[in-house]
Amino acid sequence: MGGYVHITSHLLLLFFFLFHFVVSEIPSNQKNTMNNLYNLLRNSTDQSYFPWNSTRDPDPCSWGGVTCNSNNSFITRFSFNYFSLSDSDFLPVLCQIDTLELIDLSYHQLRSLPSEFMTSCGNLSGLRELDFRRNSLFGPLPNFHGFLKLEKLDLSGNMLSGTISLQMDGLVSLKILRLGYNQFTGSVPTHLGKSMVLELLDLNSNRFGGEISEEIANYSNLTAIGLSANNLSGSIPDRFGELPNLQFLILSSNSLSGGISSDLLSQSNLGTVDLSDNSLEGSLPENMSSSLMYLILGNNRLLNGSIPSSVSRLQNLQKLDLRGNNLSGSIPESIGTLSAGVFGFVVCFRFRKTQQIPSVATMTNHGNICSIWNYDGKIAYEDIIKATNDFDIKYCIGTGGYGSVYRAQLPSGKVVALKKLHRLEAEDPYFDQCFRNEVQILTNVRHKNIVKLYGFCLHNRCMFLVYEYMEKGSLFCALRFNVEASEIGWTQRVNIVEAIAHALSYLHHDHTPPIVHRDISSNNILLNSQLEAFVADFGTARLLHPDSSNQTVIARTYGYIAPELAYTMVVTEKCDVYSFGVVALEIIMGKHPGDLLSSFTKPSSESIMITDVLDPRLPPPTNPIVAGNIVLVATMAFSCVHPKPKSRPTMRHLSQEFLSRRKALAAPLRTVSLLELCNRKMDSGQPPNQVISAPV
């Protein structure tokens, strides 16, 4: 009996194995379809870039861009990006795979979606996502009548035109609709299919005109509305204030008028509001939602008079933009109590052309700015008071970790920047120490990429520092605004990274004693009129001494802090290296890298190409030298954000890498993955156990 049971168990195991093998075998019809696709696609793209060319396994589940279900019994996803396909004849063949859930053909040169594709793919019962962004599709929007289960449709970044009306009628399950960066005209559509579960509506950068209909608010599940850069007029619909889940409202760069309702800004989930570059009037309501993180209202006709006190109650606010409004008076002292947030707290102001700067002829005291040195500051103080109309807000160009920054034209015609402590800050020992610390550091450093300190004033009426004026402002603001960001090309961005590297190398290795900045972020990198970069804001910097081990409070910009500070509380120059890596990624991505910092070492990042994360506001670089420089910057950045401080390179090593001969990138940039860059080794440039530390 025992032998029988033993044989039976072996038979059962054999049966299970055969059953599993049969179940795991992909159907022959899908194999045939994939072979047909292989032959079609092979003739439609450059052979050297074709991902299935070298080793084409008979099993399509092993092909790049093809995803199957958990036991490889059928194909579920087809994601074939960045190979410049222009011929769309293969699309109807693709729709013969009836188990597809996702089709991603973004970043090609496809010019049309054949009617056969729309018919056959419209019959796929499981299709949930269609992604054709960044192609060359033109003409009217195709009719999506049969796509009953489609949840995400992305056709952004094409050349589609005409109006949008009944083409969306069949979309009853749609949650995400992206049609931005096309050439659609007419009014903003209010009939977006029969789906009442729509969550995201992106119609940015089109040619829609007229007023925004209140009917959009019928889609009560909306969490994000994007209608920026159109030709919209009229007022913001009052019913937007009735959307309970709204988190993002982007209506910038239109011709909207009227006021901002209190119901809109009091929505409990609202986190980002961008209404900049319109003609909105009136003032901000008092009862704004405490969840607001980004409030962008620049270039309107808002806020006649001073900044309302309600702003200071937004304790989650990370960025406030009130540039180009009708502001006057002083900045409320209470704004200084707001949290620095992930990117630091900024008021990115810009001057209106109609604002009058005091002329040189009206000045009576002609003290040279350099006379502030070793002087009581009396004459220079009076000049500066007149030049800024006693620090009127219309001359304010920014607010940072401490103090506000003003633009002043002196009697000599020289333009300078002034960092002035607010009264409450001047009375606070911490800010007073930061002020004096910045003077101490900057009077002893000399480097072409570190902002110049012309002098300072410790007057009993106010305290201010006098700096070299930077016409383009902070790197943070330059990357935030689309027009400014598009003016900073890839070569300039690489040069900015290089300048920061040289400045930090000087501080760490060429100054005695070494200096750690402690707060490297895009807020503290300034740009002049030639887009040259300068490291600024040394209020929290420290002279480094090998025997120092004091531990104090972290005073840095969140989002740029090295992870080891969470448990060691001791700053080393490798903390600056980490922050430099974050800023370098921010420069080439056009935004803070965010979650990428923690995800780039995971296996899933293997499918993410560097071109996936580059700033989309710039055309992809085609020059091999420029592409090679971008790869160099990305490689440096990933080495710098290594979780282990000793594995990070030194700034001297990075500085020397920039000074070595640049190499052209041999392979196309679109073939370089983030995981490949992360795995590239960069020498730390320093023997073990040679890290200089200092108190936080």
GROMACS .gro file of N, CA and C in nm, residues 21 109 111 118 266 302 322 408 437 452 462 475 483 503 606 652:
model
   48
   21PHE      N    1   0.252   2.360  -1.704
   21PHE     CA    2   0.320   2.390  -1.829
   21PHE      C    3   0.220   2.430  -1.937
  109GLN      N    4   0.654   5.887  -3.387
  109GLN     CA    5   0.619   5.987  -3.488
  109GLN      C    6   0.493   5.945  -3.562
  111ARG      N    7   0.142   5.946  -3.713
  111ARG     CA    8   0.066   6.061  -3.763
  111ARG      C    9  -0.084   6.039  -3.762
  118MET      N   10  -0.919   5.179  -3.455
  118MET     CA   11  -1.023   5.228  -3.366
  118MET      C   12  -1.137   5.127  -3.355
  266SER      N   13  -1.152   7.751  -0.001
  266SER     CA   14  -1.174   7.690   0.131
  266SER      C   15  -1.197   7.540   0.122
  302LEU      N   16  -0.478   9.146  -0.847
  302LEU     CA   17  -0.527   9.114  -0.714
  302LEU      C   18  -0.463   9.201  -0.608
  322LEU      N   19   0.312   8.586  -0.560
  322LEU     CA   20   0.227   8.705  -0.571
  322LEU      C   21   0.291   8.809  -0.662
  408ALA      N   22   1.763   9.731  -0.523
  408ALA     CA   23   1.786   9.874  -0.499
  408ALA      C   24   1.882   9.929  -0.602
  437ASN      N   25   2.661   8.512   1.092
  437ASN     CA   26   2.736   8.399   1.036
  437ASN      C   27   2.757   8.418   0.886
  452LYS      N   28   2.877   8.756  -0.433
  452LYS     CA   29   2.964   8.854  -0.368
  452LYS      C   30   2.885   8.935  -0.265
  462CYS      N   31   1.758   9.900   1.143
  462CYS     CA   32   1.740   9.777   1.065
  462CYS      C   33   1.874   9.713   1.037
  475LEU      N   34   1.728   7.984  -0.893
  475LEU     CA   35   1.711   7.871  -0.983
  475LEU      C   36   1.573   7.809  -0.965
  483VAL      N   37   0.810   7.994  -1.919
  483VAL     CA   38   0.884   8.080  -2.011
  483VAL      C   39   1.031   8.086  -1.971
  503ALA      N   40   3.204   7.560  -0.703
  503ALA     CA   41   3.190   7.641  -0.582
  503ALA      C   42   3.200   7.554  -0.457
  606GLU      N   43   1.445   4.976  -1.414
  606GLU     CA   44   1.517   4.929  -1.532
  606GLU      C   45   1.447   4.973  -1.659
  652ARG      N   46   3.549   6.774  -0.495
  652ARG     CA   47   3.671   6.795  -0.573
  652ARG      C   48   3.675   6.698  -0.691
   0.00000   0.00000   0.00000
